[in-house]
PDB file of C-alpha atoms in Angstrom:
ATOM      1  CA  UNK V 122      -4.494 -57.607  60.706  1.00 93.00           C
ATOM      2  CA  UNK V 123      -5.895 -59.039  63.833  1.00 95.00           C
ATOM      3  CA  UNK V 124      -9.762 -59.167  64.104  1.00 95.00           C
ATOM      4  CA  UNK V 125     -11.299 -59.796  67.786  1.00 95.00           C
ATOM      5  CA  UNK V 126     -14.636 -60.988  67.963  1.00 95.00           C
ATOM      6  CA  UNK V 127     -16.778 -61.423  71.092  1.00 92.00           C
ATOM      7  CA  UNK V 128     -19.912 -62.570  72.035  1.00 90.00           C
ATOM      8  CA  UNK V 129     -20.919 -64.666  68.960  1.00 92.00           C
ATOM      9  CA  UNK V 130     -18.633 -67.671  68.260  1.00 93.00           C
ATOM     10  CA  UNK V 131     -20.808 -68.140  64.844  1.00 95.00           C
ATOM     11  CA  UNK V 132     -19.563 -65.057  63.913  1.00 95.00           C
ATOM     12  CA  UNK V 133     -15.933 -66.055  64.781  1.00 95.00           C
ATOM     13  CA  UNK V 134     -15.982 -69.225  62.770  1.00 95.00           C
ATOM     14  CA  UNK V 135     -17.585 -67.490  59.898  1.00 95.00           C
ATOM     15  CA  UNK V 136     -14.544 -64.723  59.598  1.00 93.00           C
ATOM     16  CA  UNK V 137     -12.106 -67.534  60.366  1.00 92.00           C
ATOM     17  CA  UNK V 138     -13.483 -69.621  57.602  1.00 92.00           C
ATOM     18  CA  UNK V 139     -13.640 -66.501  55.251  1.00 92.00           C
ATOM     19  CA  UNK V 140      -9.768 -65.723  55.944  1.00 91.00           C
ATOM     20  CA  UNK V 141      -9.048 -69.522  55.244  1.00 90.00           C
ATOM     21  CA  UNK V 142     -10.972 -69.694  51.989  1.00 90.00           C
ATOM     22  CA  UNK V 143      -9.585 -66.341  50.880  1.00 88.00           C
ATOM     23  CA  UNK V 144      -6.024 -67.167  51.931  1.00 83.00           C
ATOM     24  CA  UNK V 145      -5.409 -64.308  54.042  1.00 84.00           C
ATOM     25  CA  UNK V 146      -2.527 -65.900  55.454  1.00 83.00           C
ATOM     26  CA  UNK V 147      -1.667 -62.164  57.169  1.00 89.00           C
ATOM     27  CA  UNK V 148      -5.049 -62.025  59.005  1.00 91.00           C
ATOM     28  CA  UNK V 149      -5.474 -63.670  62.596  1.00 93.00           C
ATOM     29  CA  UNK V 150      -8.987 -63.822  64.071  1.00 94.00           C
ATOM     30  CA  UNK V 151      -8.883 -64.281  67.898  1.00 95.00           C
ATOM     31  CA  UNK V 152     -12.200 -64.747  70.244  1.00 96.00           C
ATOM     32  CA  UNK V 153     -12.401 -62.591  73.306  1.00 94.00           C
ATOM     33  CA  UNK V 154     -13.520 -65.001  76.112  1.00 93.00           C
ATOM     34  CA  UNK V 155     -12.797 -62.541  78.928  1.00 89.00           C
ATOM     35  CA  UNK V 156     -14.796 -59.197  79.967  1.00 88.00           C
ATOM     36  CA  UNK V 157     -16.666 -58.033  76.734  1.00 87.00           C
ATOM     37  CA  UNK V 158     -16.329 -54.571  75.554  1.00 88.00           C
ATOM     38  CA  UNK V 159     -14.185 -52.432  73.306  1.00 90.00           C
ATOM     39  CA  UNK V 160     -11.339 -51.611  75.864  1.00 92.00           C
ATOM     40  CA  UNK V 161     -11.220 -55.402  76.381  1.00 93.00           C
ATOM     41  CA  UNK V 162     -11.031 -56.312  72.711  1.00 94.00           C
ATOM     42  CA  UNK V 163      -8.309 -53.672  72.171  1.00 95.00           C
ATOM     43  CA  UNK V 164      -6.300 -54.981  74.832  1.00 96.00           C
ATOM     44  CA  UNK V 165      -6.272 -58.459  73.556  1.00 96.00           C
ATOM     45  CA  UNK V 166      -5.407 -57.114  70.233  1.00 96.00           C
ATOM     46  CA  UNK V 167      -2.640 -55.263  71.639  1.00 96.00           C
ATOM     47  CA  UNK V 168      -1.324 -58.515  73.342  1.00 96.00           C
ATOM     48  CA  UNK V 169      -1.784 -60.479  70.108  1.00 95.00           C
ATOM     49  CA  UNK V 170       0.039 -57.942  67.884  1.00 95.00           C
ATOM     50  CA  UNK V 171       3.763 -58.137  66.962  1.00 93.00           C
ATOM     51  CA  UNK V 172       4.439 -54.766  65.278  1.00 92.00           C
ATOM     52  CA  UNK V 173       5.939 -51.567  66.403  1.00 95.00           C
ATOM     53  CA  UNK V 174       3.015 -49.421  65.685  1.00 97.00           C
ATOM     54  CA  UNK V 175      -0.434 -50.975  66.334  1.00 97.00           C
ATOM     55  CA  UNK V 176      -3.422 -49.291  64.732  1.00 97.00           C
ATOM     56  CA  UNK V 177      -6.828 -49.565  65.749  1.00 96.00           C
ATOM     57  CA  UNK V 178     -10.256 -49.321  63.757  1.00 93.00           C
ATOM     58  CA  UNK V 179     -13.894 -50.001  64.450  1.00 91.00           C
ATOM     59  CA  UNK V 180     -15.852 -52.978  62.965  1.00 89.00           C
ATOM     60  CA  UNK V 181     -18.229 -50.524  61.271  1.00 91.00           C
ATOM     61  CA  UNK V 182     -15.543 -48.181  59.810  1.00 94.00           C
ATOM     62  CA  UNK V 183     -14.043 -48.157  56.288  1.00 95.00           C
ATOM     63  CA  UNK V 184     -10.317 -46.952  56.034  1.00 96.00           C
ATOM     64  CA  UNK V 185      -9.394 -44.978  52.916  1.00 96.00           C
ATOM     65  CA  UNK V 186      -6.846 -47.120  50.354  1.00 95.00           C
ATOM     66  CA  UNK V 187      -3.703 -45.190  51.843  1.00 96.00           C
ATOM     67  CA  UNK V 188      -4.923 -45.390  55.684  1.00 97.00           C
ATOM     68  CA  UNK V 189      -1.982 -48.084  56.804  1.00 95.00           C
ATOM     69  CA  UNK V 190       0.851 -46.131  54.498  1.00 96.00           C
ATOM     70  CA  UNK V 191      -0.289 -42.360  55.882  1.00 96.00           C
ATOM     71  CA  UNK V 192      -0.313 -43.887  59.421  1.00 97.00           C
ATOM     72  CA  UNK V 193       3.487 -44.967  59.393  1.00 96.00           C
ATOM     73  CA  UNK V 194       4.503 -41.833  57.638  1.00 95.00           C
ATOM     74  CA  UNK V 195       3.283 -39.675  60.858  1.00 96.00           C
ATOM     75  CA  UNK V 196       5.882 -41.637  62.685  1.00 97.00           C
ATOM     76  CA  UNK V 197       8.769 -40.064  60.790  1.00 94.00           C
ATOM     77  CA  UNK V 198       8.927 -37.881  63.681  1.00 92.00           C
ATOM     78  CA  UNK V 199      10.604 -39.873  66.532  1.00 94.00           C
ATOM     79  CA  UNK V 200       8.980 -37.440  68.847  1.00 96.00           C
ATOM     80  CA  UNK V 201       5.429 -38.914  68.060  1.00 97.00           C
ATOM     81  CA  UNK V 202       3.755 -41.703  69.925  1.00 98.00           C
ATOM     82  CA  UNK V 203       0.219 -41.861  68.583  1.00 97.00           C
ATOM     83  CA  UNK V 204      -1.617 -40.793  65.862  1.00 97.00           C
ATOM     84  CA  UNK V 205      -5.209 -39.944  64.653  1.00 96.00           C
ATOM     85  CA  UNK V 206      -6.988 -38.750  61.815  1.00 95.00           C
ATOM     86  CA  UNK V 207     -10.483 -37.458  60.221  1.00 94.00           C
ATOM     87  CA  UNK V 208     -13.546 -39.842  60.857  1.00 95.00           C
ATOM     88  CA  UNK V 209     -16.316 -38.824  58.288  1.00 93.00           C
ATOM     89  CA  UNK V 210     -19.767 -39.986  58.558  1.00 93.00           C
ATOM     90  CA  UNK V 211     -21.007 -42.892  56.087  1.00 93.00           C
ATOM     91  CA  UNK V 212     -24.725 -42.306  56.748  1.00 92.00           C
ATOM     92  CA  UNK V 213     -27.014 -45.400  56.594  1.00 86.00           C
ATOM     93  CA  UNK V 214     -29.917 -43.355  55.440  1.00 77.00           C
ATOM     94  CA  UNK V 215     -28.417 -40.832  52.971  1.00 76.00           C
ATOM     95  CA  UNK V 216     -26.792 -37.593  53.892  1.00 72.00           C
ATOM     96  CA  UNK V 217     -27.962 -35.877  56.850  1.00 82.00           C
ATOM     97  CA  UNK V 218     -26.739 -32.144  55.766  1.00 80.00           C
ATOM     98  CA  UNK V 219     -28.825 -31.268  58.710  1.00 90.00           C
ATOM     99  CA  UNK V 220     -26.553 -32.621  61.530  1.00 93.00           C
ATOM    100  CA  UNK V 221     -24.314 -30.128  62.939  1.00 93.00           C
ATOM    101  CA  UNK V 222     -20.518 -30.837  62.465  1.00 92.00           C
ATOM    102  CA  UNK V 223     -19.747 -29.847  65.855  1.00 93.00           C
ATOM    103  CA  UNK V 224     -21.595 -32.606  66.973  1.00 95.00           C
ATOM    104  CA  UNK V 225     -19.923 -35.372  65.269  1.00 93.00           C
ATOM    105  CA  UNK V 226     -18.417 -36.751  68.269  1.00 93.00           C
ATOM    106  CA  UNK V 227     -21.907 -38.076  69.269  1.00 93.00           C
ATOM    107  CA  UNK V 228     -21.543 -40.086  66.216  1.00 91.00           C
ATOM    108  CA  UNK V 229     -18.103 -41.100  66.693  1.00 90.00           C
ATOM    109  CA  UNK V 230     -16.657 -39.153  64.094  1.00 91.00           C
ATOM    110  CA  UNK V 231     -14.010 -36.459  63.961  1.00 87.00           C
ATOM    111  CA  UNK V 232     -14.402 -34.038  60.577  1.00 72.00           C
ATOM    112  CA  UNK V 233     -11.886 -31.179  61.007  1.00 74.00           C
ATOM    113  CA  UNK V 234     -12.008 -30.500  57.576  1.00 67.00           C
ATOM    114  CA  UNK V 235     -10.055 -27.214  58.313  1.00 73.00           C
ATOM    115  CA  UNK V 236      -7.137 -28.628  59.298  1.00 82.00           C
ATOM    116  CA  UNK V 237      -5.024 -29.386  56.185  1.00 84.00           C
ATOM    117  CA  UNK V 238      -1.604 -30.106  58.041  1.00 91.00           C
ATOM    118  CA  UNK V 239      -0.311 -32.318  61.111  1.00 92.00           C
ATOM    119  CA  UNK V 240      -1.419 -31.050  64.188  1.00 93.00           C
ATOM    120  CA  UNK V 241      -0.771 -31.858  67.739  1.00 94.00           C
ATOM    121  CA  UNK V 242      -3.874 -33.038  69.806  1.00 94.00           C
ATOM    122  CA  UNK V 243      -4.604 -33.813  73.276  1.00 93.00           C
ATOM    123  CA  UNK V 244      -6.123 -37.227  72.541  1.00 94.00           C
ATOM    124  CA  UNK V 245      -6.563 -39.555  69.645  1.00 95.00           C
ATOM    125  CA  UNK V 246     -10.120 -40.909  68.444  1.00 94.00           C
ATOM    126  CA  UNK V 247     -11.095 -44.453  69.014  1.00 91.00           C
ATOM    127  CA  UNK V 248     -12.520 -45.386  65.475  1.00 93.00           C
ATOM    128  CA  UNK V 249      -9.187 -44.250  63.847  1.00 95.00           C
ATOM    129  CA  UNK V 250      -6.087 -44.349  65.889  1.00 96.00           C
ATOM    130  CA  UNK V 251      -2.612 -45.937  66.267  1.00 97.00           C
ATOM    131  CA  UNK V 252       0.383 -45.871  68.702  1.00 98.00           C
ATOM    132  CA  UNK V 253       3.845 -46.947  68.912  1.00 97.00           C
ATOM    133  CA  UNK V 254       4.357 -50.133  71.277  1.00 97.00           C
ATOM    134  CA  UNK V 255       6.324 -47.993  73.785  1.00 96.00           C
ATOM    135  CA  UNK V 256       3.145 -46.244  74.502  1.00 97.00           C
ATOM    136  CA  UNK V 257       1.493 -49.487  76.100  1.00 97.00           C
ATOM    137  CA  UNK V 258       5.051 -50.649  77.361  1.00 95.00           C
ATOM    138  CA  UNK V 259       5.388 -47.418  79.507  1.00 95.00           C
ATOM    139  CA  UNK V 260       1.758 -46.389  80.315  1.00 94.00           C
ATOM    140  CA  UNK V 261      -0.266 -49.855  80.401  1.00 95.00           C
ATOM    141  CA  UNK V 262      -3.414 -50.824  78.430  1.00 95.00           C
ATOM    142  CA  UNK V 263      -6.874 -49.282  77.986  1.00 94.00           C
ATOM    143  CA  UNK V 264      -8.867 -49.223  81.048  1.00 92.00           C
ATOM    144  CA  UNK V 265     -12.093 -51.500  80.768  1.00 89.00           C
ATOM    145  CA  UNK V 266     -14.305 -49.955  82.759  1.00 86.00           C
ATOM    146  CA  UNK V 267     -14.192 -46.806  80.473  1.00 86.00           C
ATOM    147  CA  UNK V 268     -14.786 -48.614  77.210  1.00 78.00           C
ATOM    148  CA  UNK V 269     -17.980 -48.981  75.601  1.00 77.00           C
ATOM    149  CA  UNK V 270     -19.760 -52.297  76.150  1.00 73.00           C
ATOM    150  CA  UNK V 271     -22.236 -51.814  73.290  1.00 65.00           C
ATOM    151  CA  UNK V 272     -25.622 -49.992  74.040  1.00 56.00           C
ATOM    152  CA  UNK V 273     -27.181 -50.618  70.598  1.00 56.00           C
ATOM    153  CA  UNK V 274     -30.396 -48.951  69.508  1.00 58.00           C
ATOM    154  CA  UNK V 275     -31.172 -48.188  73.323  1.00 52.00           C
ATOM    155  CA  UNK V 276     -28.092 -45.872  73.504  1.00 49.00           C
ATOM    156  CA  UNK V 277     -25.209 -46.024  75.812  1.00 56.00           C
ATOM    157  CA  UNK V 278     -25.572 -46.826  79.606  1.00 62.00           C
ATOM    158  CA  UNK V 279     -21.765 -46.374  80.246  1.00 73.00           C
ATOM    159  CA  UNK V 280     -18.579 -44.336  80.695  1.00 81.00           C
ATOM    160  CA  UNK V 281     -17.011 -43.198  77.283  1.00 84.00           C
ATOM    161  CA  UNK V 282     -13.412 -42.254  76.579  1.00 86.00           C
ATOM    162  CA  UNK V 283     -11.007 -45.040  77.126  1.00 91.00           C
ATOM    163  CA  UNK V 284      -8.841 -43.718  74.360  1.00 93.00           C
ATOM    164  CA  UNK V 285      -8.810 -40.175  75.530  1.00 92.00           C
ATOM    165  CA  UNK V 286      -7.931 -41.524  79.229  1.00 92.00           C
ATOM    166  CA  UNK V 287      -4.997 -43.560  77.692  1.00 95.00           C
ATOM    167  CA  UNK V 288      -3.966 -40.596  75.573  1.00 95.00           C
ATOM    168  CA  UNK V 289      -3.618 -38.259  78.509  1.00 92.00           C
ATOM    169  CA  UNK V 290      -1.628 -41.119  80.430  1.00 93.00           C
ATOM    170  CA  UNK V 291       0.477 -41.991  77.551  1.00 96.00           C
ATOM    171  CA  UNK V 292       1.438 -38.046  76.896  1.00 94.00           C
ATOM    172  CA  UNK V 293       2.229 -37.941  80.545  1.00 91.00           C
ATOM    173  CA  UNK V 294       4.450 -40.944  80.456  1.00 94.00           C
ATOM    174  CA  UNK V 295       6.388 -40.640  77.481  1.00 95.00           C
ATOM    175  CA  UNK V 296       6.412 -36.926  77.206  1.00 94.00           C
ATOM    176  CA  UNK V 297       5.956 -37.588  73.255  1.00 96.00           C
ATOM    177  CA  UNK V 298       3.357 -35.988  71.057  1.00 96.00           C
ATOM    178  CA  UNK V 299      -0.008 -37.138  69.686  1.00 97.00           C
ATOM    179  CA  UNK V 300      -0.744 -36.091  66.171  1.00 96.00           C
ATOM    180  CA  UNK V 301      -3.756 -35.336  63.980  1.00 96.00           C
ATOM    181  CA  UNK V 302      -2.914 -36.438  60.384  1.00 95.00           C
ATOM    182  CA  UNK V 303      -5.530 -35.197  57.886  1.00 95.00           C
ATOM    183  CA  UNK V 304      -4.469 -37.706  55.460  1.00 95.00           C
ATOM    184  CA  UNK V 305      -5.001 -40.764  57.831  1.00 96.00           C
ATOM    185  CA  UNK V 306      -8.846 -41.226  56.841  1.00 95.00           C
ATOM    186  CA  UNK V 307     -11.808 -43.402  57.509  1.00 96.00           C
ATOM    187  CA  UNK V 308     -15.749 -43.507  57.254  1.00 95.00           C
ATOM    188  CA  UNK V 309     -17.791 -44.486  60.044  1.00 94.00           C
ATOM    189  CA  UNK V 310     -20.988 -46.013  59.419  1.00 93.00           C
ATOM    190  CA  UNK V 311     -23.903 -44.053  61.115  1.00 93.00           C
ATOM    191  CA  UNK V 312     -27.108 -45.969  61.593  1.00 91.00           C
ATOM    192  CA  UNK V 313     -30.367 -44.240  61.704  1.00 89.00           C
ATOM    193  CA  UNK V 314     -30.896 -44.858  65.337  1.00 89.00           C
ATOM    194  CA  UNK V 315     -27.792 -42.956  66.093  1.00 90.00           C
ATOM    195  CA  UNK V 316     -29.471 -39.589  65.382  1.00 90.00           C
ATOM    196  CA  UNK V 317     -32.693 -39.922  67.434  1.00 92.00           C
ATOM    197  CA  UNK V 318     -33.308 -37.852  70.194  1.00 93.00           C
ATOM    198  CA  UNK V 319     -32.881 -40.648  72.788  1.00 93.00           C
ATOM    199  CA  UNK V 320     -29.460 -41.825  71.484  1.00 92.00           C
ATOM    200  CA  UNK V 321     -28.156 -38.582  71.367  1.00 94.00           C
ATOM    201  CA  UNK V 322     -29.278 -37.577  74.772  1.00 95.00           C
ATOM    202  CA  UNK V 323     -27.649 -40.726  76.512  1.00 93.00           C
ATOM    203  CA  UNK V 324     -24.337 -40.448  74.445  1.00 93.00           C
ATOM    204  CA  UNK V 325     -24.026 -36.758  75.608  1.00 95.00           C
ATOM    205  CA  UNK V 326     -25.178 -37.362  79.217  1.00 95.00           C
ATOM    206  CA  UNK V 327     -22.319 -39.910  79.683  1.00 93.00           C
ATOM    207  CA  UNK V 328     -19.980 -37.599  77.646  1.00 93.00           C
ATOM    208  CA  UNK V 329     -20.431 -34.941  80.115  1.00 94.00           C
ATOM    209  CA  UNK V 330     -20.221 -37.458  83.217  1.00 93.00           C
ATOM    210  CA  UNK V 331     -16.852 -38.956  82.059  1.00 91.00           C
ATOM    211  CA  UNK V 332     -15.352 -35.709  81.298  1.00 91.00           C
ATOM    212  CA  UNK V 333     -16.268 -34.383  84.915  1.00 91.00           C
ATOM    213  CA  UNK V 334     -14.726 -37.538  86.152  1.00 89.00           C
ATOM    214  CA  UNK V 335     -11.379 -37.054  83.996  1.00 87.00           C
ATOM    215  CA  UNK V 336     -11.130 -33.439  85.115  1.00 85.00           C
ATOM    216  CA  UNK V 337     -11.435 -34.167  88.904  1.00 80.00           C
ATOM    217  CA  UNK V 338      -8.937 -37.393  88.225  1.00 77.00           C
ATOM    218  CA  UNK V 339      -6.090 -35.437  86.288  1.00 74.00           C
ATOM    219  CA  UNK V 340      -6.708 -31.911  87.730  1.00 65.00           C
ATOM    220  CA  UNK V 341      -3.821 -32.054  90.189  1.00 49.00           C
ATOM    221  CA  UNK V 342      -1.574 -34.058  88.155  1.00 51.00           C
ATOM    222  CA  UNK V 343      -1.953 -31.626  84.916  1.00 48.00           C
ATOM    223  CA  UNK V 344      -1.909 -28.152  86.625  1.00 48.00           C
ATOM    224  CA  UNK V 345       0.032 -26.697  83.586  1.00 57.00           C
ATOM    225  CA  UNK V 346      -2.677 -27.930  81.060  1.00 63.00           C
ATOM    226  CA  UNK V 347      -6.364 -27.261  80.982  1.00 75.00           C
ATOM    227  CA  UNK V 348      -7.779 -30.571  80.854  1.00 83.00           C
ATOM    228  CA  UNK V 349     -10.944 -29.695  79.085  1.00 88.00           C
ATOM    229  CA  UNK V 350      -9.771 -27.011  77.079  1.00 88.00           C
ATOM    230  CA  UNK V 351     -10.901 -29.003  73.896  1.00 89.00           C
ATOM    231  CA  UNK V 352     -14.323 -29.071  75.186  1.00 92.00           C
ATOM    232  CA  UNK V 353     -14.266 -25.535  76.021  1.00 93.00           C
ATOM    233  CA  UNK V 354     -13.266 -24.446  72.616  1.00 93.00           C
ATOM    234  CA  UNK V 355     -15.998 -26.436  70.926  1.00 93.00           C
ATOM    235  CA  UNK V 356     -18.664 -24.749  73.387  1.00 95.00           C
ATOM    236  CA  UNK V 357     -17.145 -21.404  72.204  1.00 95.00           C
ATOM    237  CA  UNK V 358     -17.862 -22.481  68.579  1.00 94.00           C
ATOM    238  CA  UNK V 359     -21.258 -23.580  69.253  1.00 96.00           C
ATOM    239  CA  UNK V 360     -22.401 -20.673  70.856  1.00 96.00           C
ATOM    240  CA  UNK V 361     -20.455 -17.916  68.699  1.00 96.00           C
ATOM    241  CA  UNK V 362     -20.656 -19.869  65.272  1.00 95.00           C
ATOM    242  CA  UNK V 363     -23.387 -22.743  65.190  1.00 95.00           C
ATOM    243  CA  UNK V 364     -26.079 -20.877  67.012  1.00 96.00           C
ATOM    244  CA  UNK V 365     -26.072 -17.631  64.865  1.00 96.00           C
ATOM    245  CA  UNK V 366     -25.975 -19.778  61.593  1.00 96.00           C
ATOM    246  CA  UNK V 367     -28.936 -21.835  63.078  1.00 96.00           C
ATOM    247  CA  UNK V 368     -30.890 -18.721  63.661  1.00 95.00           C
ATOM    248  CA  UNK V 369     -30.097 -17.081  60.258  1.00 95.00           C
ATOM    249  CA  UNK V 370     -31.258 -20.337  58.813  1.00 93.00           C
ATOM    250  CA  UNK V 371     -34.779 -20.197  60.076  1.00 94.00           C
ATOM    251  CA  UNK V 372     -35.344 -17.333  57.251  1.00 93.00           C
ATOM    252  CA  UNK V 373     -34.088 -19.564  54.412  1.00 91.00           C
ATOM    253  CA  UNK V 374     -34.834 -23.408  55.565  1.00 93.00           C
ATOM    254  CA  UNK V 375     -37.029 -23.442  58.788  1.00 94.00           C
ATOM    255  CA  UNK V 376     -37.258 -27.106  58.831  1.00 94.00           C
ATOM    256  CA  UNK V 377     -33.425 -27.680  58.652  1.00 94.00           C
ATOM    257  CA  UNK V 378     -32.853 -24.946  60.958  1.00 95.00           C
ATOM    258  CA  UNK V 379     -35.238 -26.484  63.532  1.00 96.00           C
ATOM    259  CA  UNK V 380     -33.815 -29.862  63.539  1.00 94.00           C
ATOM    260  CA  UNK V 381     -30.464 -28.540  64.168  1.00 96.00           C
ATOM    261  CA  UNK V 382     -31.526 -26.260  66.827  1.00 97.00           C
ATOM    262  CA  UNK V 383     -33.250 -29.181  68.479  1.00 96.00           C
ATOM    263  CA  UNK V 384     -30.371 -31.611  68.515  1.00 96.00           C
ATOM    264  CA  UNK V 385     -28.083 -29.078  69.571  1.00 97.00           C
ATOM    265  CA  UNK V 386     -29.984 -28.198  72.604  1.00 97.00           C
ATOM    266  CA  UNK V 387     -30.740 -31.871  73.338  1.00 97.00           C
ATOM    267  CA  UNK V 388     -26.807 -32.449  73.125  1.00 97.00           C
ATOM    268  CA  UNK V 389     -25.928 -29.234  75.278  1.00 97.00           C
ATOM    269  CA  UNK V 390     -28.195 -30.055  78.109  1.00 98.00           C
ATOM    270  CA  UNK V 391     -27.555 -33.860  78.420  1.00 97.00           C
ATOM    271  CA  UNK V 392     -23.567 -32.999  78.584  1.00 97.00           C
ATOM    272  CA  UNK V 393     -24.407 -30.248  81.273  1.00 97.00           C
ATOM    273  CA  UNK V 394     -26.709 -32.919  83.116  1.00 97.00           C
ATOM    274  CA  UNK V 395     -24.113 -35.579  82.963  1.00 95.00           C
ATOM    275  CA  UNK V 396     -21.177 -33.214  84.283  1.00 95.00           C
ATOM    276  CA  UNK V 397     -23.112 -31.838  87.023  1.00 94.00           C
ATOM    277  CA  UNK V 398     -24.610 -35.432  88.038  1.00 93.00           C
ATOM    278  CA  UNK V 399     -20.899 -36.782  88.583  1.00 92.00           C
ATOM    279  CA  UNK V 400     -20.038 -33.546  90.495  1.00 91.00           C
ATOM    280  CA  UNK V 401     -22.928 -33.834  92.693  1.00 90.00           C
ATOM    281  CA  UNK V 402     -22.453 -37.827  93.305  1.00 88.00           C
ATOM    282  CA  UNK V 403     -18.705 -37.254  93.914  1.00 82.00           C
ATOM    283  CA  UNK V 404     -19.241 -34.447  96.419  1.00 77.00           C
ATOM    284  CA  UNK V 405     -21.315 -37.123  98.541  1.00 74.00           C
ATOM    285  CA  UNK V 406     -18.537 -39.659  98.049  1.00 70.00           C
ATOM    286  CA  UNK V 407     -20.797 -41.678  95.872  1.00 60.00           C
ATOM    287  CA  UNK V 408     -18.367 -42.043  92.807  1.00 59.00           C
ATOM    288  CA  UNK V 409     -14.445 -42.705  92.553  1.00 55.00           C
ATOM    289  CA  UNK V 410     -12.182 -40.953  90.379  1.00 54.00           C
ATOM    290  CA  UNK V 411     -11.878 -42.507  86.794  1.00 56.00           C
ATOM    291  CA  UNK V 412      -8.108 -43.179  87.594  1.00 58.00           C
ATOM    292  CA  UNK V 413      -6.605 -44.498  90.570  1.00 50.00           C
ATOM    293  CA  UNK V 414      -3.162 -42.834  91.607  1.00 43.00           C
ATOM    294  CA  UNK V 415      -1.577 -46.042  91.009  1.00 43.00           C
ATOM    295  CA  UNK V 416      -2.714 -46.302  87.478  1.00 49.00           C
ATOM    296  CA  UNK V 417      -1.946 -42.793  86.482  1.00 46.00           C
TER     297      UNK V 417
END
């Protein structure tokens, strides 16, 4: 187990002391002295790792007891190069049943409770993912300008989706599959500030902005694949499923229905604004693609 710490040398020393006192001989604690951010930390962990399978989990996520075992089982198929699984919210302030599951991505969660068997996916989810080492040997590391830098309670002011970009790159380079395994499960802590309108709008804006960037960068190289098919399917579910359920809910519980409607409208409108903001800026040559041809 490799723990990557950055920004706080005090935290680094605290964790290192903890591992020594509790004789966790299989745990290595390293400090990121380079560029701070999620992608940089992941890249440092990859360089320190010795195994053939490299799995990642966030510092605010809780893996189930069989998480590592189920992750390894997924690679019984040699055609699999990466895995991911369910990420359920661990609410800081009690269960938020009013929050639509279709918007779990805002919370860095991915439920997919309807999926009961392994299924091929376009990309893995950063809070719960793993790759074979060959993925990095063939395709390189995470692109640091796409990884989160840490927005805190003020919300993110950055591009998102380093794991999505890497997933697309790995699939193209290796020709192998990424699998969603419903038994590779974690819980992800959701702080109260993550369900505020300000945080949701900023998170959704940058999601739309980044997906427009991906679509532009990979459009020519992935002509046989609709790059944003996952997002289009989600949009259809929201329009044909979520919205009708919300309007029916006004007759049963108008307060909950209104909260669901508000957060959904904020998220969708912010995604749209971010998406078209990138298109507008790229049209006038103010923005470069997410990936240079040499990187892709």
